[in-house]
Amino acid sequence: MKNHELSYKPHFTKICAAIALVSLVGCGGSGGGGGSKSSSSAASSSSVAATPEWKLVWSDEFDGATIDTSKWNFEKNCWGGGNNEQQCYTDRSENAYIEGGVLNIVAKREDFTGSDSPEGDSPNTKTLPYTSARLRTKNIAEWTFGKFEIRAKLPFGQGTWPAIWMLPTNSPYGTWASSGEIDIMEAVNLKVVTNGGEPEAAVHGTLHFGRNWPGNVNSGADYKLPNNANPADDFHTYAVEWEEGEIRWYVDGVHFATQRETGWYGQYMQDGVLKDAPVGAPFDRHSKFHLLLNLAVGGNWAGNVNNKGVDESVFPQKMLVDWVRVYECTGSPTTGKGCATISPDAEIVAGHQRPVIGAVELPGPPLFLMYDNSLASVLQFDSYNPDGAISHSQVEEAGRGNVWNVAKTGANGNVYFKIKGDPADMSNWSTDSELIFDVKVNSKAAGAKLLVKIDSGWPNVSDVSVPLGADGEWKEFRITLADLLDNGNSLAGGKARLTSVVNTFVVDPSAAMNVSFDNIRIEGKSADGGDTPTFAALPLFTAYGDVIADGLQVQSYNPSGHIAASEKDEDGRGKIFNVVKTGADGNVFFNVIEGPANLNHWAAQGKLKFDFKVNSKAEGTALLIKMDSGWPNVSDVSIPLPADGVWTSYSIGIADLIDNGNSVPCCPGIARLNEITNLFVVEPSGAIDVSFDNVRLEVE
């Protein structure tokens, strides 16, 4: 029985751990799924050989009466983890405690109110319907390279999301996820049966990297235990071996996946400029990562798969952690190399190629040939492949040369043509232009459907269900860009935008299918202005004179009720636009009603101009004016403030404003002139009463 097994506490484990911190004698262990807390790969102290081995350098066996706060601290917030999760994290004993030598992390159904910020330091609060705990070693213990093993028993039920993972403490390459994330183990909705299928039983190992959100990407693999065992039924050991240039995943000592630096990358903002991180970043020797253990509820992953949502009836749920152990490779502690345990059967995860920084000029109109015998030079193949269920290749076919073949064996995953650079502006195409391709289904599961998409970044996707011919029959398919865009996202709310295309052609079968494509192209004519709103025509666009311009509306971000906007009459000026702020939070802005707007035509000589008057202000208050493409893709300028009561004119080149980027230290970004959602954002840093007039874009 498990409880009996856990009551056995061999003293040598603690003694050996202490020796390992001051000696080269190894005391590590792989700790298989059914073992006790004794170390399973202890090295003999009499060994003369200098064979590299894993040496234990840090551990928590959870032998004490309470959680050791010299090793762990608690997150305390109701932020939702950045994933719309439904739990508040607390440091209460109801949500995390030690019993029988095991750490219990408990998710409970109860309303709870707490700070709506990651570090729990914001006065803004949120009430969520569950509580749980998230423990971490941040600012206590951090590592670069090594072996990380955790023996745990996982929770089950719709909406459960346990995680054993690592985040960078020093974040040398910027905010999440440009400085990386290593997920040792995640699982969602274990034991849930969907549509009469098998109970959910997969655990996942994943890397997150790339640019700061929302330009980040991820890649990884899943694993299922032998003999249909479920991770929620017993304890199993989850591990990664992290060395320079390579990360490997294990369950109960089985090596199931490897990712290498050829499939990850980092790109980060420095002084408003996007730069390439060195090869190997963000999982390189410049980064230190800490461990996290948590049990989330619902959210963007667990709440959107299997039977969706959260099944309240299964709570409370627990993640049980028997021990956590960290090892260093004696062969080369500075690189982690020399101690690898490698299986030839492990999946090699392809990951993602480093994209080109900056815009890539796409061909056309009248023709953009994406694939014909080979992929267009401005594109690259990529995939979303969480379960290893989808693959693609180029195959030769008589009478056609090379065709592009997609094979899918499960429900999840898609493949696509990714633009090599930043999102591209394709609004130069008229919307009556057509996406055209030849398609042949070689085989398919009963009921399988084929979605083809154009993608501006999830969920801003538009798709079409392609009618399928008889197996083995080539058919041509055509759809206008207008019809494709209007379809929107059939899987979630959203719609692609020609002003910001990330992936030009996405193939997403709903189930098992083998399908080939050829002659993939867009044909049509120039848009003669494309998606540029008519209100933004050169050489002058007045956003506010005596009235807000057609196509704009006044809105606000006002979480604390500290900011308000109104119109007032002023002698000699008629109507003016007035903003009053009484606290630190909030802004007001001119929102583009039919946006986002493509304002590229203002870049060369355009200026943002306005008159303004400070009526009163608190000492030290600053005034930011911004253009906004959706947070954090914002560019701002700090306006010098004149004496109170004096009307002053201000002018800045639009290109200069965009180049400034986002001045908020936490969140580097830059507005995209081809995708402006809010044309004029007023954000004082503190209390102020300020008036505006003649807000305009003008070419001199």
Coordinates of C-alpha atoms in Angstrom, one line a residue, residues 79-502:
W79 CA -3.9 36.7 -11.3
G80 CA -4.8 33.6 -13.2
G81 CA -1.3 32.7 -14.3
G82 CA -1.6 34.7 -17.5
N83 CA -3.7 31.8 -18.8
N84 CA -7.2 32.8 -17.5
E85 CA -6.8 30.1 -14.8
Q86 CA -9.6 30.0 -12.2
Q87 CA -7.6 29.6 -9.0
C88 CA -6.1 32.0 -6.4
Y89 CA -2.7 30.9 -5.1
T90 CA -2.4 31.2 -1.3
D91 CA 0.2 30.3 1.4
R92 CA -2.5 28.7 3.6
S93 CA -2.1 25.3 5.1
E94 CA -5.4 24.3 3.5
N95 CA -3.7 24.5 0.1
A96 CA -0.2 23.2 0.8
Y97 CA 1.0 21.0 3.6
I98 CA 3.2 18.0 4.5
E99 CA 1.7 14.8 5.6
G100 CA 3.5 11.4 5.9
G101 CA 6.6 12.8 4.2
V102 CA 4.7 14.0 1.2
L103 CA 4.0 17.5 0.0
N104 CA 0.3 18.0 -0.7
I105 CA -0.8 20.8 -3.1
V106 CA -4.6 21.0 -2.8
A107 CA -7.0 22.8 -5.2
K108 CA -10.3 23.5 -3.5
R109 CA -13.7 24.9 -4.7
E110 CA -14.1 28.1 -2.8
D111 CA -14.4 31.8 -3.7
F112 CA -11.3 33.8 -2.8
T113 CA -10.2 37.4 -3.4
G114 CA -6.6 38.5 -3.9
S115 CA -4.3 40.7 -5.8
D116 CA -4.7 40.7 -9.6
S117 CA -0.9 40.7 -10.3
P118 CA 1.8 38.0 -10.7
E119 CA 3.7 39.0 -7.6
G120 CA 0.6 39.9 -5.6
D121 CA 1.7 43.5 -5.2
S122 CA -1.1 45.3 -7.0
P123 CA -3.9 46.9 -5.0
N124 CA -6.3 45.8 -7.8
T125 CA -8.1 42.6 -6.7
K126 CA -10.0 39.7 -8.4
T127 CA -12.3 37.0 -7.0
L128 CA -11.9 33.5 -8.4
P129 CA -13.8 30.3 -7.6
Y130 CA -10.9 28.0 -6.6
T131 CA -7.9 28.1 -4.4
S132 CA -4.6 26.2 -4.8
A133 CA -0.8 26.7 -4.2
R134 CA 2.2 27.4 -6.3
L135 CA 5.6 26.8 -4.6
R136 CA 8.9 28.0 -6.1
T137 CA 12.6 28.3 -5.4
K138 CA 12.9 31.8 -6.9
N139 CA 15.6 33.8 -5.2
I140 CA 16.5 30.8 -3.0
A141 CA 17.9 28.2 -5.4
E142 CA 18.6 28.5 -9.1
W143 CA 20.5 26.4 -11.5
T144 CA 22.1 26.4 -15.0
F145 CA 22.3 22.8 -16.4
G146 CA 21.8 19.6 -14.5
K147 CA 19.3 16.9 -13.8
F148 CA 16.0 17.7 -12.2
E149 CA 13.9 14.8 -10.8
I150 CA 10.5 15.0 -9.1
R151 CA 8.5 12.0 -7.8
A152 CA 4.8 12.9 -7.9
K153 CA 1.3 11.6 -8.1
L154 CA -1.0 13.7 -10.2
P155 CA -4.6 14.9 -9.7
F156 CA -7.5 13.9 -12.1
G157 CA -10.7 15.4 -13.5
Q158 CA -11.8 18.0 -16.0
G159 CA -10.1 21.3 -15.3
T160 CA -7.1 20.0 -13.4
W161 CA -3.7 21.2 -14.6
P162 CA -0.7 20.1 -12.5
A163 CA 2.8 21.4 -13.5
I164 CA 6.4 20.8 -12.5
W165 CA 8.5 23.3 -14.4
M166 CA 11.2 25.9 -14.4
L167 CA 11.4 29.7 -15.1
P168 CA 14.4 32.0 -15.5
T169 CA 15.2 34.1 -12.4
N170 CA 17.5 36.6 -14.0
S171 CA 15.6 36.7 -17.4
P172 CA 18.7 37.9 -19.4
Y173 CA 16.8 38.0 -22.7
G174 CA 13.7 39.9 -21.6
T175 CA 10.2 39.1 -20.5
W176 CA 8.3 35.8 -21.0
A177 CA 8.9 33.8 -23.1
S178 CA 12.1 35.3 -24.7
S179 CA 14.1 34.2 -21.7
G180 CA 12.6 30.7 -21.8
E181 CA 10.5 28.2 -19.9
I182 CA 11.2 24.5 -19.3
D183 CA 8.2 22.4 -18.5
I184 CA 9.4 19.1 -16.9
M185 CA 5.9 17.8 -16.7
E186 CA 2.4 19.1 -17.4
A187 CA -0.9 17.2 -17.6
V188 CA -4.5 18.3 -18.1
N189 CA -7.8 16.5 -17.3
L190 CA -6.3 13.1 -16.4
K191 CA -8.8 10.2 -16.5
V192 CA -11.4 12.3 -18.4
V193 CA -13.1 10.3 -21.1
T194 CA -14.1 12.3 -24.2
N195 CA -16.7 11.1 -26.8
G196 CA -16.3 7.5 -25.6
G197 CA -12.6 7.4 -26.1
E198 CA -9.8 6.3 -23.8
P199 CA -9.2 8.1 -20.5
E200 CA -6.8 11.1 -20.8
A201 CA -3.4 9.8 -19.7
A202 CA -0.7 11.9 -21.4
V203 CA 2.0 13.9 -19.7
H204 CA 3.8 16.6 -21.6
G205 CA 7.3 18.0 -21.7
T206 CA 7.6 21.4 -23.4
L207 CA 9.9 24.4 -24.1
H208 CA 8.7 28.0 -24.4
F209 CA 11.0 30.4 -26.2
G210 CA 11.3 32.9 -29.0
R211 CA 10.3 36.5 -28.5
N212 CA 8.4 38.1 -25.6
W213 CA 4.7 37.5 -25.6
P214 CA 2.8 37.4 -28.0
G215 CA 5.7 36.6 -30.3
N216 CA 6.6 33.5 -28.4
V217 CA 6.5 29.9 -29.6
N218 CA 6.6 26.5 -27.9
S219 CA 7.5 22.9 -28.9
G220 CA 7.5 19.6 -27.1
A221 CA 6.3 16.0 -26.9
D222 CA 3.9 13.9 -24.8
Y223 CA 4.3 10.5 -23.2
K224 CA 1.9 7.8 -22.0
L225 CA 2.8 5.2 -19.4
P226 CA 3.1 1.5 -20.4
N227 CA 0.2 -0.9 -19.9
N228 CA -2.4 2.0 -20.0
A229 CA -1.3 3.1 -16.6
N230 CA -2.6 6.5 -15.5
P231 CA -0.3 9.2 -13.9
A232 CA -3.1 9.9 -11.4
D233 CA -3.1 6.4 -10.0
D234 CA 0.4 6.2 -8.5
F235 CA 3.7 8.0 -8.0
H236 CA 6.0 8.4 -11.0
T237 CA 9.3 10.1 -11.4
Y238 CA 9.4 13.0 -13.9
A239 CA 12.8 14.4 -14.9
V240 CA 14.8 16.5 -17.4
E241 CA 18.5 16.4 -18.1
W242 CA 19.5 19.8 -19.3
E243 CA 23.0 20.3 -20.8
E244 CA 24.4 23.0 -23.1
G245 CA 22.6 22.7 -26.4
E246 CA 20.2 19.9 -25.4
I247 CA 17.3 19.1 -23.1
R248 CA 15.9 15.6 -22.6
W249 CA 12.7 14.4 -20.9
Y250 CA 12.2 11.2 -18.8
V251 CA 9.4 9.4 -17.0
D252 CA 10.4 6.6 -14.6
G253 CA 13.8 6.6 -16.3
V254 CA 12.4 6.2 -19.8
H255 CA 13.9 8.8 -22.1
F256 CA 11.0 9.9 -24.4
A257 CA 12.0 13.2 -26.0
T258 CA 15.0 15.4 -26.8
Q259 CA 15.1 19.0 -28.0
R260 CA 18.3 20.7 -29.3
E261 CA 19.4 24.3 -29.8
T262 CA 18.9 23.9 -33.5
G263 CA 15.2 24.0 -32.7
W264 CA 15.0 26.8 -30.2
Y265 CA 16.1 30.5 -30.3
G266 CA 15.8 33.8 -28.5
Q267 CA 15.0 37.3 -29.8
Y268 CA 14.7 40.2 -27.4
M269 CA 14.2 44.0 -27.3
Q270 CA 17.2 46.2 -26.5
D271 CA 16.8 50.0 -26.6
G272 CA 13.6 49.5 -28.6
V273 CA 15.4 47.3 -31.2
L274 CA 14.7 43.6 -31.7
K275 CA 17.9 41.6 -31.6
D276 CA 19.0 38.0 -31.9
A277 CA 20.2 36.3 -28.7
P278 CA 23.3 34.1 -29.1
V279 CA 22.9 30.5 -30.4
G280 CA 21.8 28.3 -27.5
A281 CA 19.8 31.1 -25.8
P282 CA 17.6 31.2 -23.9
F283 CA 18.6 27.8 -22.4
D284 CA 22.3 28.7 -22.2
R285 CA 25.0 29.3 -19.5
H286 CA 23.9 32.9 -19.1
S287 CA 20.5 31.9 -17.6
K288 CA 19.6 30.6 -14.1
F289 CA 16.3 28.8 -13.7
H290 CA 14.3 28.1 -10.6
L291 CA 11.8 25.3 -9.9
L292 CA 8.0 25.6 -9.6
L293 CA 5.3 23.2 -8.4
N294 CA 1.7 24.0 -8.8
L295 CA -1.8 22.8 -9.4
A296 CA -3.9 25.2 -11.6
V297 CA -7.6 25.0 -12.4
G298 CA -9.1 25.6 -15.8
G299 CA -7.5 28.2 -18.0
N300 CA -6.6 28.3 -21.7
W301 CA -5.4 24.7 -21.9
A302 CA -7.3 22.6 -19.3
G303 CA -10.5 24.5 -19.9
N304 CA -10.4 24.2 -23.6
V305 CA -9.7 20.5 -24.3
N306 CA -11.3 17.2 -23.5
N307 CA -14.8 18.0 -22.2
K308 CA -13.9 21.7 -21.7
G309 CA -14.5 23.9 -18.7
V310 CA -14.1 22.8 -15.1
D311 CA -16.0 19.9 -13.4
E312 CA -16.7 21.3 -10.0
S313 CA -17.7 17.9 -8.7
V314 CA -14.2 16.4 -8.8
F315 CA -12.7 18.9 -6.3
P316 CA -10.9 19.0 -4.0
Q317 CA -7.9 17.5 -5.9
K318 CA -4.3 17.0 -4.9
M319 CA -0.9 16.9 -6.5
L320 CA 1.3 14.8 -4.2
V321 CA 5.1 15.3 -4.3
D322 CA 7.3 12.7 -2.6
W323 CA 10.6 14.4 -3.3
V324 CA 12.5 16.9 -5.5
R325 CA 16.2 16.3 -6.3
V326 CA 18.7 18.3 -8.4
Y327 CA 22.0 16.9 -9.6
E328 CA 25.1 18.3 -11.2
C329 CA 27.2 16.4 -13.8
T330 CA 30.7 15.8 -12.3
G331 CA 32.1 15.6 -15.9
S332 CA 31.5 19.2 -16.7
P333 CA 29.3 21.2 -14.3
T334 CA 29.7 24.3 -16.4
T335 CA 28.1 22.6 -19.5
G336 CA 26.2 19.8 -17.9
K337 CA 27.7 17.4 -20.5
G338 CA 29.0 13.9 -19.9
C339 CA 26.3 12.3 -17.8
A340 CA 23.6 11.8 -20.5
T341 CA 21.2 8.9 -20.4
I342 CA 20.1 8.5 -24.0
S343 CA 17.6 6.2 -25.7
P344 CA 17.6 5.7 -29.5
D345 CA 13.8 5.5 -29.3
A346 CA 13.4 9.0 -27.9
E347 CA 11.5 11.5 -30.1
I348 CA 13.7 14.3 -31.6
V349 CA 11.5 17.4 -31.3
A350 CA 12.0 19.6 -34.4
G351 CA 11.2 22.8 -32.5
H352 CA 11.1 26.1 -34.5
Q353 CA 13.7 27.9 -36.7
R354 CA 14.8 31.4 -35.8
P355 CA 12.8 33.9 -37.8
V356 CA 14.3 36.8 -39.7
I357 CA 14.0 40.1 -37.8
G358 CA 12.1 42.7 -39.8
A359 CA 9.5 42.6 -42.5
V360 CA 10.0 40.3 -45.6
E361 CA 8.6 41.6 -48.9
L362 CA 6.2 39.1 -50.3
P363 CA 5.6 38.7 -54.0
G364 CA 2.6 40.0 -55.9
P365 CA 0.0 41.0 -56.8
P366 CA -0.9 39.6 -59.4
L367 CA 0.7 36.3 -58.2
F368 CA 2.1 34.9 -55.0
L369 CA 3.2 31.4 -55.7
M370 CA 3.7 29.8 -52.3
Y371 CA 4.4 26.2 -53.4
D372 CA 5.1 24.7 -56.8
N373 CA 7.8 21.9 -56.6
S374 CA 9.3 23.8 -53.7
L375 CA 8.4 26.4 -51.1
A376 CA 8.7 30.1 -51.8
S377 CA 12.0 31.6 -50.5
V378 CA 10.1 34.0 -48.2
L379 CA 8.4 31.2 -46.4
Q380 CA 9.4 28.3 -44.2
F381 CA 7.7 25.1 -43.1
D382 CA 6.6 24.9 -39.5
S383 CA 4.1 23.0 -37.3
Y384 CA 2.1 22.9 -34.1
N385 CA 2.5 19.3 -33.1
P386 CA 1.9 18.7 -29.3
D387 CA 1.2 15.0 -29.6
G388 CA 3.6 14.1 -32.4
A389 CA 0.5 13.3 -34.5
I390 CA 1.3 15.3 -37.7
S391 CA 4.2 15.3 -40.2
H392 CA 4.9 16.7 -43.6
S393 CA 7.3 16.1 -46.5
Q394 CA 7.8 16.8 -50.1
V395 CA 7.3 13.7 -52.3
E396 CA 7.7 13.2 -56.0
E397 CA 4.5 12.5 -58.1
A398 CA 4.4 11.5 -61.7
G399 CA 3.4 14.4 -63.9
R400 CA 3.7 17.0 -61.1
G401 CA 7.2 16.9 -59.8
N402 CA 7.3 17.5 -56.1
V403 CA 4.1 17.9 -54.1
W404 CA 3.6 18.7 -50.4
N405 CA 2.3 15.8 -48.4
V406 CA 0.7 16.1 -44.9
A407 CA 0.1 13.0 -42.8
K408 CA -1.9 13.2 -39.5
T409 CA -2.6 10.2 -37.2
G410 CA -4.5 11.9 -34.4
A411 CA -6.7 14.9 -33.5
N412 CA -4.2 17.6 -32.5
G413 CA -1.7 19.5 -34.6
N414 CA -1.4 21.5 -37.8
V415 CA 1.4 22.4 -40.3
Y416 CA 1.8 25.7 -42.1
F417 CA 3.8 28.1 -44.3
K418 CA 5.4 30.7 -41.9
I419 CA 6.6 34.0 -43.2
K420 CA 10.3 34.2 -42.4
G421 CA 10.2 37.7 -41.0
D422 CA 7.8 39.8 -39.0
P423 CA 4.0 39.6 -39.7
A424 CA 3.5 40.8 -43.3
D425 CA 1.1 43.5 -44.6
M426 CA -0.9 41.8 -47.4
S427 CA -3.5 44.6 -47.7
N428 CA -2.1 45.4 -51.1
W429 CA -4.2 42.5 -52.4
S430 CA -7.8 43.2 -53.4
T431 CA -10.1 41.1 -51.3
D432 CA -11.6 39.6 -54.5
S433 CA -8.2 38.0 -55.1
E434 CA -8.3 34.2 -54.7
L435 CA -6.5 31.6 -52.7
I436 CA -6.1 28.6 -55.1
F437 CA -4.6 25.2 -54.7
D438 CA -4.8 21.6 -55.9
V439 CA -5.6 19.0 -53.3
K440 CA -5.7 15.2 -53.2
V441 CA -6.8 13.0 -50.3
N442 CA -4.8 9.8 -50.2
S443 CA -6.6 8.4 -47.2
K444 CA -8.7 9.6 -44.3
A445 CA -10.6 8.5 -41.2
A446 CA -14.4 8.4 -41.3
G447 CA -15.7 11.9 -40.7
A448 CA -12.4 13.7 -41.0
K449 CA -12.6 17.3 -42.2
L450 CA -9.9 19.4 -43.8
L451 CA -9.5 23.0 -42.6
V452 CA -7.3 25.5 -44.5
K453 CA -6.5 28.8 -42.8
I454 CA -4.8 32.1 -43.1
D455 CA -3.3 33.2 -39.8
S456 CA -2.7 36.5 -38.0
G457 CA -1.8 34.9 -34.7
W458 CA -4.2 32.8 -32.7
P459 CA -7.1 33.4 -32.3
N460 CA -7.0 35.9 -35.2
V461 CA -7.4 33.1 -37.8
S462 CA -9.8 32.6 -40.7
D463 CA -10.5 29.2 -42.1
V464 CA -12.5 27.2 -44.7
S465 CA -13.6 23.6 -44.7
V466 CA -12.4 22.2 -48.0
P467 CA -14.7 19.8 -49.8
L468 CA -12.9 16.5 -50.3
G469 CA -13.0 14.4 -53.4
A470 CA -12.7 10.7 -53.7
D471 CA -9.4 9.3 -52.4
G472 CA -6.6 9.6 -54.9
E473 CA -8.3 12.3 -57.0
W474 CA -6.7 15.7 -57.6
K475 CA -9.1 18.6 -57.3
E476 CA -8.7 22.4 -57.6
F477 CA -10.0 24.6 -54.8
R478 CA -10.6 28.3 -55.0
I479 CA -11.9 30.9 -52.4
T480 CA -11.8 34.7 -52.5
L481 CA -9.8 36.4 -49.7
A482 CA -13.0 38.3 -48.8
D483 CA -14.9 35.0 -48.2
L484 CA -12.0 33.4 -46.4
L485 CA -11.5 36.4 -44.1
D486 CA -15.2 36.7 -43.4
N487 CA -15.4 33.1 -42.3
G488 CA -13.4 33.9 -39.2
N489 CA -12.2 31.3 -36.8
S490 CA -14.5 28.3 -36.7
L491 CA -12.8 26.9 -33.5
A492 CA -12.7 30.2 -31.5
G493 CA -13.7 33.8 -31.8
G494 CA -11.3 35.7 -34.1
K495 CA -10.6 36.7 -37.6
A496 CA -7.4 37.0 -39.7
R497 CA -6.3 40.5 -40.8
L498 CA -4.6 41.1 -44.1
T499 CA -2.6 43.9 -42.5
S500 CA -0.8 41.4 -40.3
V501 CA -0.3 37.9 -41.7
V502 CA 1.9 35.5 -39.8

